[in-house]
Short mmCIF file of C-alpha atoms in Angstrom, two decimals:
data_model
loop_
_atom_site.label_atom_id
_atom_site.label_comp_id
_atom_site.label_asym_id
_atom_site.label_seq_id
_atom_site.Cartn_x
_atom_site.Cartn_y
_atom_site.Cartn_z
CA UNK A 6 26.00 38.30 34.87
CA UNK A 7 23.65 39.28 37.46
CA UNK A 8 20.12 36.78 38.78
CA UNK A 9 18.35 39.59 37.55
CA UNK A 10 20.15 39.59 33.93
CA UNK A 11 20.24 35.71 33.95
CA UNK A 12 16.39 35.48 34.36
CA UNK A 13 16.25 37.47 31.12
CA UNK A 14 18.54 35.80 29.42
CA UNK A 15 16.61 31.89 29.90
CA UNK A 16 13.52 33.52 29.05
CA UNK A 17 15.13 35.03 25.64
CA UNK A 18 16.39 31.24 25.64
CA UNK A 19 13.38 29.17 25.99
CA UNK A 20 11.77 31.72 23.54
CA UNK A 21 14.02 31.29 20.73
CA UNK A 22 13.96 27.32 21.76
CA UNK A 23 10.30 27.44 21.47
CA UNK A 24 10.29 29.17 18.24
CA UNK A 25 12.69 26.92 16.73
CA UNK A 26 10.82 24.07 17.15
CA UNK A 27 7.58 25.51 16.39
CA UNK A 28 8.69 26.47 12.84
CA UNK A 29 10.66 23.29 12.40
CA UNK A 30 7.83 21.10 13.28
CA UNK A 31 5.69 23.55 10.87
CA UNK A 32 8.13 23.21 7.87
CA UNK A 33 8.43 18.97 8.41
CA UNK A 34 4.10 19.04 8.70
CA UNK A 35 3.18 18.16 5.24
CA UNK A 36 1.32 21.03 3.01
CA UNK A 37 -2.16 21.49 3.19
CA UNK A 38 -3.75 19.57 -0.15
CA UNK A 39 -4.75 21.42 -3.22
CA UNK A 40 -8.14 22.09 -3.33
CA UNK A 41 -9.56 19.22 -6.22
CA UNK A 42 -11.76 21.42 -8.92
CA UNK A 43 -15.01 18.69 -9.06
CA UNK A 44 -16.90 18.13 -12.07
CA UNK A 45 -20.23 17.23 -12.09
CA UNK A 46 -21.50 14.50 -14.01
CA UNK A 47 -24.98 12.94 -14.51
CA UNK A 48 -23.97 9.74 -16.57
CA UNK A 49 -21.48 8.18 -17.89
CA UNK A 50 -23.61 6.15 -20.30
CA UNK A 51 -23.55 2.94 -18.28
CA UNK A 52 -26.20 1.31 -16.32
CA UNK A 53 -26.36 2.83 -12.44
CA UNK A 54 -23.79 0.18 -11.17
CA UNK A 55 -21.11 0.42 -13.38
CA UNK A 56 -21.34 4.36 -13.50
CA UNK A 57 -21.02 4.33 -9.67
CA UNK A 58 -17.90 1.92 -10.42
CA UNK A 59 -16.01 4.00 -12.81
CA UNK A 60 -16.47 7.43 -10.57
CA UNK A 61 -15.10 5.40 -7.70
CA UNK A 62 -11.76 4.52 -10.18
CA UNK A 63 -11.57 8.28 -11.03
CA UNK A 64 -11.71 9.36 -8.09
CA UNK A 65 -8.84 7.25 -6.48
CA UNK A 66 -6.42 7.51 -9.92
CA UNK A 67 -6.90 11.73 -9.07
CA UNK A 68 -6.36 13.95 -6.53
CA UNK A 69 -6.64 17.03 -8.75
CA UNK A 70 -10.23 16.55 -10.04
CA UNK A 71 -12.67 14.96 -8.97
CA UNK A 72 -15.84 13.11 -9.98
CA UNK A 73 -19.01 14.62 -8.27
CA UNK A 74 -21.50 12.11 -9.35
CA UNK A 75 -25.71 13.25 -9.24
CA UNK A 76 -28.24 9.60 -10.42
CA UNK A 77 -30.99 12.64 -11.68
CA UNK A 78 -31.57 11.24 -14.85
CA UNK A 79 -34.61 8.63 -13.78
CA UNK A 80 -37.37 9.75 -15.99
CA UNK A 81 -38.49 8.66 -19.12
CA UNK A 82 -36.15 9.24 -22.44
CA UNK A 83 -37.84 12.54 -22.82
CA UNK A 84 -37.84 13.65 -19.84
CA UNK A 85 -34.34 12.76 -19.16
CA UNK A 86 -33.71 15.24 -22.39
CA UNK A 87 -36.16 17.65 -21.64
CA UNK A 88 -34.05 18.34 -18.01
CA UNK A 89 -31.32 18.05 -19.31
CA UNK A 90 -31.58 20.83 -21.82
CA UNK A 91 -33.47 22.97 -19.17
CA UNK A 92 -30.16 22.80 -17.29
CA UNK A 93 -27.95 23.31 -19.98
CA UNK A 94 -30.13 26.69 -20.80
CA UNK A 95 -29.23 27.60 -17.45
CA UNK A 96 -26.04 26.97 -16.84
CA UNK A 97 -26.95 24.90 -13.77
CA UNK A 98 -26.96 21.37 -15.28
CA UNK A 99 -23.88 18.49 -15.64
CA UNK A 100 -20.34 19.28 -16.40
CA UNK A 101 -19.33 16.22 -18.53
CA UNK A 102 -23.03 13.94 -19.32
CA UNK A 103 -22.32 10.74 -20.99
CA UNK A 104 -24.75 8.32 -22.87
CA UNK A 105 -26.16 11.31 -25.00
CA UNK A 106 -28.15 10.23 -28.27
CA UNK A 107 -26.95 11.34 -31.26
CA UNK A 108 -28.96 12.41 -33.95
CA UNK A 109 -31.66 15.32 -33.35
CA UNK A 110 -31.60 14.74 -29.32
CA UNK A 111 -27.90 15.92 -29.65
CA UNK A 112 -29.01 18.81 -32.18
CA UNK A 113 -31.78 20.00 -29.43
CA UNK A 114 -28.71 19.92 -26.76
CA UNK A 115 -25.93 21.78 -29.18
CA UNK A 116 -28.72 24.68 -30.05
CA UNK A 117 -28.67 25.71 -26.32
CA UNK A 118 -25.81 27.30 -27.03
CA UNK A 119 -24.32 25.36 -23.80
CA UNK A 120 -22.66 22.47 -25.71
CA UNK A 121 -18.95 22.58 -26.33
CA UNK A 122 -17.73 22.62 -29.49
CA UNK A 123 -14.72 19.63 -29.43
CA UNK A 124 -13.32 19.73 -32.65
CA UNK A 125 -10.07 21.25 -31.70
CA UNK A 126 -9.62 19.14 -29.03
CA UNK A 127 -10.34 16.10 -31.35
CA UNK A 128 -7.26 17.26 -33.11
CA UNK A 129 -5.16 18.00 -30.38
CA UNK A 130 -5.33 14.44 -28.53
CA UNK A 131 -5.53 12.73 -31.83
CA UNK A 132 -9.61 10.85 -31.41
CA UNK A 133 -10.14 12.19 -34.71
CA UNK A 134 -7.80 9.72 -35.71
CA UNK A 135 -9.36 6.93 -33.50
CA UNK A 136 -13.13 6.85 -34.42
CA UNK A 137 -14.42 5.74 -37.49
CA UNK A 138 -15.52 8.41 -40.09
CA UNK A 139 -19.29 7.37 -40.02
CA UNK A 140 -19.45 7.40 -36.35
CA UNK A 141 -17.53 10.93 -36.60
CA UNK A 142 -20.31 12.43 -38.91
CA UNK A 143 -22.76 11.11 -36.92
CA UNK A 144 -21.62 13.80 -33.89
CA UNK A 145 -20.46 16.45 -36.47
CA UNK A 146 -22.90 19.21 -36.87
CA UNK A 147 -22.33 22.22 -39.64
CA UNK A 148 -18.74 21.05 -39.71
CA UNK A 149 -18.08 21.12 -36.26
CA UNK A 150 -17.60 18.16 -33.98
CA UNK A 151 -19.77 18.12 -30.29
CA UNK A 152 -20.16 14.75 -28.78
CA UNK A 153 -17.74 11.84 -28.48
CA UNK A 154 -19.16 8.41 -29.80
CA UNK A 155 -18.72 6.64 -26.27
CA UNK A 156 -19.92 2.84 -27.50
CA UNK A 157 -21.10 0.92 -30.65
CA UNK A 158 -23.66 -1.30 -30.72
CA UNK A 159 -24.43 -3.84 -34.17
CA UNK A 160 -27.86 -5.90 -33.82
CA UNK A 161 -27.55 -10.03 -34.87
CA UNK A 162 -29.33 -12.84 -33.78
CA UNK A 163 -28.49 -14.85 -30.39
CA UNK A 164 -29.21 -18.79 -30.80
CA UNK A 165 -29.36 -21.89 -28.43
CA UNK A 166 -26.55 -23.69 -29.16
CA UNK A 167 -28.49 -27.21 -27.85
CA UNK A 168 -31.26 -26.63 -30.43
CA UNK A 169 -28.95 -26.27 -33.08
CA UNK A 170 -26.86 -29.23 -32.62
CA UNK A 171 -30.23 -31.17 -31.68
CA UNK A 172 -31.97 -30.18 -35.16
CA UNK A 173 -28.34 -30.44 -36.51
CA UNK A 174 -28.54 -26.60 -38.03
CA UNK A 175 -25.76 -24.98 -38.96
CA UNK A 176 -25.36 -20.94 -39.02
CA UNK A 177 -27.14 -19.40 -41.94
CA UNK A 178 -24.79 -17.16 -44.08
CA UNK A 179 -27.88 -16.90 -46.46
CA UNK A 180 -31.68 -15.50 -46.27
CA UNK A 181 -32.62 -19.19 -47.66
CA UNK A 182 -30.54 -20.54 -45.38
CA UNK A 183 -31.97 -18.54 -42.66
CA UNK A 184 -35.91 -19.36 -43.53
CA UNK A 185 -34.71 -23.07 -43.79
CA UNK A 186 -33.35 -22.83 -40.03
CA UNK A 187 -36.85 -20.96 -38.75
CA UNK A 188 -38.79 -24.04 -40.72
CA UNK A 189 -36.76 -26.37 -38.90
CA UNK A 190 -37.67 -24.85 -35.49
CA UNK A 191 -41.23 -24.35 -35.86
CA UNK A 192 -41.58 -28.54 -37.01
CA UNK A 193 -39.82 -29.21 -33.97
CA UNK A 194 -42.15 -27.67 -32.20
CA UNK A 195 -39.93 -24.12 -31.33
CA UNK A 196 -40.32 -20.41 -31.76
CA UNK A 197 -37.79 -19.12 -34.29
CA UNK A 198 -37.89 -15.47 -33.90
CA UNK A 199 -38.59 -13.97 -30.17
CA UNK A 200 -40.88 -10.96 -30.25
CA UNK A 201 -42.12 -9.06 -27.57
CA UNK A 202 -43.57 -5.80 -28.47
CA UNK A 203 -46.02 -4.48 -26.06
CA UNK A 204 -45.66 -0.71 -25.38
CA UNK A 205 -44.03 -0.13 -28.67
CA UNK A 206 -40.53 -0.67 -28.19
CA UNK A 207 -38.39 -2.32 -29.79
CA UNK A 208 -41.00 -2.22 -32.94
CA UNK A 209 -39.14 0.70 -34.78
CA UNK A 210 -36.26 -1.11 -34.29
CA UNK A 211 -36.84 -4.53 -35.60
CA UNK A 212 -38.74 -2.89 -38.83
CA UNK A 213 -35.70 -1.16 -39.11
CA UNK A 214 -33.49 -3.92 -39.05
CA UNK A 215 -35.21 -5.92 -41.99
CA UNK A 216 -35.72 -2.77 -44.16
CA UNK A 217 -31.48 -2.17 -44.00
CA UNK A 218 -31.18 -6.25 -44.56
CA UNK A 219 -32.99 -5.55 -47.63
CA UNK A 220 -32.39 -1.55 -48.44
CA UNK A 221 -29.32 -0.91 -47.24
CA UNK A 222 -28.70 2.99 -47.24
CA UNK A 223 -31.28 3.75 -49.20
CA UNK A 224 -33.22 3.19 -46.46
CA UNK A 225 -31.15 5.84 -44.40
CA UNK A 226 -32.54 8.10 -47.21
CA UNK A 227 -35.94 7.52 -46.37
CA UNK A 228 -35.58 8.10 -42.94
CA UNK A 229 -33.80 11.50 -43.61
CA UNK A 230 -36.59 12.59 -45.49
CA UNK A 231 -35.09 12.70 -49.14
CA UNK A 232 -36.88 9.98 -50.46
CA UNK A 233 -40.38 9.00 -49.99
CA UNK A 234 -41.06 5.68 -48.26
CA UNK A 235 -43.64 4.73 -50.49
CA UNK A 236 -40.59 4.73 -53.27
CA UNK A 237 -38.42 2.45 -51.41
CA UNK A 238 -39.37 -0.95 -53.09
CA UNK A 239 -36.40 -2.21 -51.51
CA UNK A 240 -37.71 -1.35 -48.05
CA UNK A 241 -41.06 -3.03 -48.77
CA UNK A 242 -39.45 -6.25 -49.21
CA UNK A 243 -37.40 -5.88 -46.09
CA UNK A 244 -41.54 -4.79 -44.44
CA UNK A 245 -42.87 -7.98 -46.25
CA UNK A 246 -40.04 -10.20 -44.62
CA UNK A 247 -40.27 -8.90 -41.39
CA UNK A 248 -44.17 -9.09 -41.21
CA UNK A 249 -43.55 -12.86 -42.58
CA UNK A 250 -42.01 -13.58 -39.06
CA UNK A 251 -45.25 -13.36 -37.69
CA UNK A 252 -47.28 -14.32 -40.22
CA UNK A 253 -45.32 -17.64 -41.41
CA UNK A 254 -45.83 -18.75 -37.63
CA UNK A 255 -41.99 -18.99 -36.75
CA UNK A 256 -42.39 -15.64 -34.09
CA UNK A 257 -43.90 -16.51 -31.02
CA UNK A 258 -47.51 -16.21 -30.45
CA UNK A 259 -49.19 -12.82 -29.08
CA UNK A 260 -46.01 -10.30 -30.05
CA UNK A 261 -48.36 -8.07 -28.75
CA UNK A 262 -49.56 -9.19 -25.87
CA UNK A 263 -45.62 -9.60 -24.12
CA UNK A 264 -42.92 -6.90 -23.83
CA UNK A 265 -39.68 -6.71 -24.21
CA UNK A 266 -38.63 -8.63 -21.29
CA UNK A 267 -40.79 -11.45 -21.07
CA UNK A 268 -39.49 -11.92 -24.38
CA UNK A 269 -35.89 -12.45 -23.49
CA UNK A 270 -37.66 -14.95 -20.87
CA UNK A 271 -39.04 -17.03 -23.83
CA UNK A 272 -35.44 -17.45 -24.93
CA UNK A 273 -33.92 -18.45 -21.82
CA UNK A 274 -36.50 -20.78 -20.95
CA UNK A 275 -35.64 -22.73 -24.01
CA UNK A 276 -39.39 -22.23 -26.04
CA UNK A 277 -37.71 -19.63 -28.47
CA UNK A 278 -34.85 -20.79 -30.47
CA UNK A 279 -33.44 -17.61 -31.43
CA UNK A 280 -33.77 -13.69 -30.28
CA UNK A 281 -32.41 -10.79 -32.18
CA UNK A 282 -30.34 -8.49 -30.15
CA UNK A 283 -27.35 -6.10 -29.40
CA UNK A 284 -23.72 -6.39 -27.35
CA UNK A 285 -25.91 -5.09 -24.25
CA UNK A 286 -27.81 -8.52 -24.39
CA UNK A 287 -24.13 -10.78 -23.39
CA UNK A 288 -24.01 -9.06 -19.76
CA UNK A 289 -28.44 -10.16 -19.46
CA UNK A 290 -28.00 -13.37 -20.31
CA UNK A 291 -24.99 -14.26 -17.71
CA UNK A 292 -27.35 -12.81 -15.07
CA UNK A 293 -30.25 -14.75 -16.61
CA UNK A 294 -28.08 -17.91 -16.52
CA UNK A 295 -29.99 -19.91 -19.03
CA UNK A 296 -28.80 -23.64 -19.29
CA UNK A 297 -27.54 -23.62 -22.55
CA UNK A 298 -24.67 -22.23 -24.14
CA UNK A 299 -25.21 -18.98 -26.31
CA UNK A 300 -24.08 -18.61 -29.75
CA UNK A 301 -24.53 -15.27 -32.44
CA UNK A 302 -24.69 -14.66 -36.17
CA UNK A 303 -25.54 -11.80 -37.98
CA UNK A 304 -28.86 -11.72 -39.93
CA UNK A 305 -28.48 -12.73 -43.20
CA UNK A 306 -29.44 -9.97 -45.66
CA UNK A 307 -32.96 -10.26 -47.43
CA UNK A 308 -31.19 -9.08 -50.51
CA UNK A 309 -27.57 -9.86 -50.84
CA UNK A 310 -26.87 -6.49 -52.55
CA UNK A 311 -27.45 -4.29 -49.53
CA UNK A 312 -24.55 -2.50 -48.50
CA UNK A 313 -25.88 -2.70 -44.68
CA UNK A 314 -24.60 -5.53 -42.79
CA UNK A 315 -27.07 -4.68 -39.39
CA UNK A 316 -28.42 -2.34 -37.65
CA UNK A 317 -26.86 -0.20 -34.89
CA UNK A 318 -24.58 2.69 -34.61
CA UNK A 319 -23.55 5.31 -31.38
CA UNK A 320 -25.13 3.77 -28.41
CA UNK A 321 -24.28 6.82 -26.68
CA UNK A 322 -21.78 9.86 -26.60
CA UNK A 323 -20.24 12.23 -24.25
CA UNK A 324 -20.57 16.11 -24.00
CA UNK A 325 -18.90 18.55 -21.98
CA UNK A 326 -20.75 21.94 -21.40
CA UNK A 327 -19.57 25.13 -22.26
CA UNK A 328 -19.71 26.40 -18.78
CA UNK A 329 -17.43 23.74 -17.38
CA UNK A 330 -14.03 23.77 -16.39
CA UNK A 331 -12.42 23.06 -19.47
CA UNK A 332 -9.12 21.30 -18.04
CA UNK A 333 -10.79 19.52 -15.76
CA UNK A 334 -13.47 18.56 -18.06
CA UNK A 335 -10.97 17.09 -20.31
CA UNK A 336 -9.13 14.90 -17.93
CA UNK A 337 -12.05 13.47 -17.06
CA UNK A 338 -13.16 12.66 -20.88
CA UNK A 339 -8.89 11.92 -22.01
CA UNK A 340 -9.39 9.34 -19.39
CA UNK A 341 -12.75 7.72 -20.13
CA UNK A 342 -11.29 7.22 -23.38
CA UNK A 343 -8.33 5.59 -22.62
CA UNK A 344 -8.14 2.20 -24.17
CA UNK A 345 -7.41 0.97 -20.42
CA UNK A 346 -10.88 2.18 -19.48
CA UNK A 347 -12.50 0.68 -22.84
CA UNK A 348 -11.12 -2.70 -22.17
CA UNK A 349 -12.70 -2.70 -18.71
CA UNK A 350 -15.65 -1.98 -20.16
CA UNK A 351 -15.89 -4.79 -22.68
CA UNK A 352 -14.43 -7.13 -20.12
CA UNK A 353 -16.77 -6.37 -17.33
CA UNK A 354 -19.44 -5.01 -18.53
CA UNK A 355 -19.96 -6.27 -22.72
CA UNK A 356 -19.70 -2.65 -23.91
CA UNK A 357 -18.05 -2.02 -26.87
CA UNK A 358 -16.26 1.36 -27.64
CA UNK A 359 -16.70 3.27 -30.32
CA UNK A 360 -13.17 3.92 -30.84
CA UNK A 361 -10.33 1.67 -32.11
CA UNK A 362 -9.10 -0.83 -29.16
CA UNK A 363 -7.17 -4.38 -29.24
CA UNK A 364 -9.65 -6.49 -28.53
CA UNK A 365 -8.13 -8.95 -26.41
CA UNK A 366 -7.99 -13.03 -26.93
CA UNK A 367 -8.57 -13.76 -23.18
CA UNK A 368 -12.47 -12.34 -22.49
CA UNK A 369 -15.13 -14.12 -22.94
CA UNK A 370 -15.26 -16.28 -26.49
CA UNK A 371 -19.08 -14.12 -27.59
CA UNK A 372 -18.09 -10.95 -26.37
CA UNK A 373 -15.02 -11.65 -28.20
CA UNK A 374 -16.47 -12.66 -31.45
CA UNK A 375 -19.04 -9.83 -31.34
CA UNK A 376 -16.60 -6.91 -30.41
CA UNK A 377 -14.23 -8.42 -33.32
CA UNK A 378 -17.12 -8.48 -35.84
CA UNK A 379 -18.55 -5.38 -35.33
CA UNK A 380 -15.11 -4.02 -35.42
CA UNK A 381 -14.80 -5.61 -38.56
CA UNK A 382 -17.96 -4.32 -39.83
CA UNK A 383 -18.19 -0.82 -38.85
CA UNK A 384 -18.17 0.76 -41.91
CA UNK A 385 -21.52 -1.87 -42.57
CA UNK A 386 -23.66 -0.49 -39.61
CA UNK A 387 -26.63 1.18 -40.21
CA UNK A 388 -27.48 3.85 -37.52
CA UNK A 389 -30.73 3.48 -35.37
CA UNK A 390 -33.80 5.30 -37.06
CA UNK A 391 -34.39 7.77 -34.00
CA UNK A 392 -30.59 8.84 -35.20
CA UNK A 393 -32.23 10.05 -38.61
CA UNK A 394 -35.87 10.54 -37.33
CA UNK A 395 -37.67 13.18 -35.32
CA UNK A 396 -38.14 11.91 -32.05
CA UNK A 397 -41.87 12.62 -32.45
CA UNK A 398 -42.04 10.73 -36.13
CA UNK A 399 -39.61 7.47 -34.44
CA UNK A 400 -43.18 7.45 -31.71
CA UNK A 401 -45.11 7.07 -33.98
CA UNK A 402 -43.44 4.52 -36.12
CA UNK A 403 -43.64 1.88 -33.42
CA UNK A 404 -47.14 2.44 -32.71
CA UNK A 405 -47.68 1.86 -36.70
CA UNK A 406 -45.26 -1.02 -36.62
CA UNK A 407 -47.60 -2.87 -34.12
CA UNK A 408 -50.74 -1.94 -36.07
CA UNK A 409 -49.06 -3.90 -38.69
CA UNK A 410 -47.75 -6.89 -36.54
CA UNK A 411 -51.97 -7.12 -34.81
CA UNK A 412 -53.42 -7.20 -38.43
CA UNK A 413 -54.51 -4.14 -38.76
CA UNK A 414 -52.66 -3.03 -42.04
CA UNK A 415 -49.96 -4.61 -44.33
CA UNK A 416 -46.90 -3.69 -45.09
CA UNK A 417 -48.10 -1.47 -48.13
CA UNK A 418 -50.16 0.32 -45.95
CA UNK A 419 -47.26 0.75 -43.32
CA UNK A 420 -45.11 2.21 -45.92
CA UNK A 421 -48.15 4.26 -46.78
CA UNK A 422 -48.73 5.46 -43.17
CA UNK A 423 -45.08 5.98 -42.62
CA UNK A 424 -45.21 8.21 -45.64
CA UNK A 425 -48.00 10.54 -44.52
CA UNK A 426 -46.93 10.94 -40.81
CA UNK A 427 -43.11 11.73 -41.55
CA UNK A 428 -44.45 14.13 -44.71
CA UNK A 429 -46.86 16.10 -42.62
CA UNK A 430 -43.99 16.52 -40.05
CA UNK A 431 -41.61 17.81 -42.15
CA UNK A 432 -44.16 20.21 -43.49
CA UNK A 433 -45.17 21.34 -39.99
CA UNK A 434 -41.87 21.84 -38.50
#
């Protein structure tokens, strides 16, 4: 071989050389990651924190899909459901949107059109099996299933554990009982019930809670419409006992003049004895640190026939559009319902699923006896009136609640005035 031939044959050399360890360093690199397909949520149904805090757990558990979280929803409740539909309509709204209302908010979002029907995947992953038949029915719409209950939510009565043991009161199991305990608080110089109803809320919702303590469903017939309320004697007692809060001097004074809130302050500071509220309350009231120790009851019914243990129901539910991507939509929802998920949820934040879980022994003793009773009781819930009213009809119930509450008409008259504003509805819409 020739210097002339040699010089050809190193370069052929070094090329194949080079080559050789070009495409073996190329098939050693590791392959270039799957694009994830995102999914664009809105809400999970939590409070801002703890949505942030399960997208961030998605998102590390999956490299497939992933969680493309948008805080929009920061209006008012309608406005929140006004946008939301808007984007629905046009295909240019949330992929999965937790926390949805049931009832007609989640009929408004279903006749977009934009709503995904679910009932064949309840069937497929076995929920149907999971949730309890009157949750089911409450996201069931001409047969067809839509939402998934995400978290229930049963209404009792939160006491100070130090007034108690200082008036030496025992729990009430008994609406006797229950009147004996308020009399006992007010002579020692204590506010029984805490009431705090400035800018309507939660005035619907206390009503509410008396009329199914003394009603039971027929009370969820009035609010459907099918009976009048002026015909529900049983819901006029349930009026008369609520309105006897106030007027019997065991509420606190000015119910009026105080909202929500400042309520809830009454009870930590120690002036009220007692404050009717839901699971959501356990997570305020470690923040609020009050120093006393927290017990719960149920309220005992105003007639012991009712077939309504409390008031409650869906706190929220989950939808997936119809323009989403379906198998990426549904790993996102399989996992929110996972019973790993649910626990966290209880544990961390007091929420309590509305599908079967083991509750377990080791969180804290309330949120355990709460999530265990309402468990229990499911079947004994009675759903929130806005589930069963018109949104505009549920408005105007708390202004008429407060009327009563400042005076201004009794609870015949309320019945009366709930009568004529739900009838003329009907008959305009």
């Amino acid at each position: 071989m020739n210097k002339k031939h040699m010089a050809a044959y190193c370069r052929q050399l070094a090329l194949v050389v080079t080559l050789t360890l070009f495409l073996g360093a190329f098939a050693l690199a590791p392959a270039a990651a799957q694009d994830a397909t995102d999914v664009l949520v809105w809400s999970l149904g939590y409070s801002g924190d703890y949505n942030d805090t399960l997208v961030e757990r998605f998102n590390e558990a999956h490299d497939d899909v992933q969680i493309t979280y948008e805080d929009v929803l920061t209006g008012t409740f309608t406005e929140n459901n006004q946008k939301v539909r808007i984007a629905l309509e046009n295909e240019a709204g949330p992929h999965v949107l937790g926390g949805v209302d049931v009832g007609a908010n989640l009929q408004a979002l279903v006749s977009t059109g934009q709503v995904r029907d679910l009932t064949e995947y309840y069937r497929a992953s076995g929920l149907i099996d999971r949730i309890p038949p009157n949750l089911l029915a409450q996201v069931t719409i001409e047969g067809r299933i839509y939402a998934i209950p995400q978290n229930l939510e049963s209404v009792g009565v939160f006491y100070n554990k130090d007034v108690f043991a200082e008036l030496e009161l025992d729990v009430p199991t008994e609406w006797a009982e229950y009147i004996d305990v308020l009399e006992a608080v007010k002579d020692a110089g204590y506010y029984g019930y805490t009431m705090g109803l400035a800018g309507g809320w939660p005035s619907a919702l206390m009503a509410s809670m008396f009329m199914y303590s003394s009603a039971g469903s027929e009370y969820i017939d009035v609010l459907s419409g099918t009976q009048p309320w002026t015909d529900c004697d049983n819901c006029l007692d349930g009026m008369n006992a609520f309105f006897g809060m106030v007027d019997n001097g065991y509420a606190n004074p000015e119910p009026l003049g105080i909202d929500y809130d400042q309520s809830l302050d009454l009870f930590y500071q120690g002036i009220n004895a007692m404050v009717l509220n839901g699971p959501w309350f356990i997570d305020a009231s470690v923040s609020a640190a009050p120093d006393f120790e927290i017990g719960f009851f149920y309220l005992p019914a105003v007639n012991p026939a009712t077939d309504i243990k409390t008031l409650g129901g869906i706190g929220g539910s989950i939808i997936i559009a119809e323009y989403a991507d379906v198998d990426a939509a549904f790993k996102v929802v399989d996992w929110l319902t996972t019973e790993e998920v649910a626990v966290q949820a209880l544990r961390e934040v007091s929420v309590l699923p509305a599908f079967s879980i083991e509750v377990p022994e080791d969180i804290d003793p309330l949120t355990y006896q709460i999530a265990s009773e309402t468990a229990a009781n499911v079947d004994k819930i009675g759903f929130w009136p806005v589930t069963y009213l018109p949104p505009k009809v549920f408005g105007d119930m708390n202004q008429i609640v407060q009327g009563m509450i400042g005076g201004m008409l009794t609870p015949e008259e309320f019945m009366s005035e709930m009568q004529e504003t739900h009838s003329t509805y009907l008959a305009e819409n």
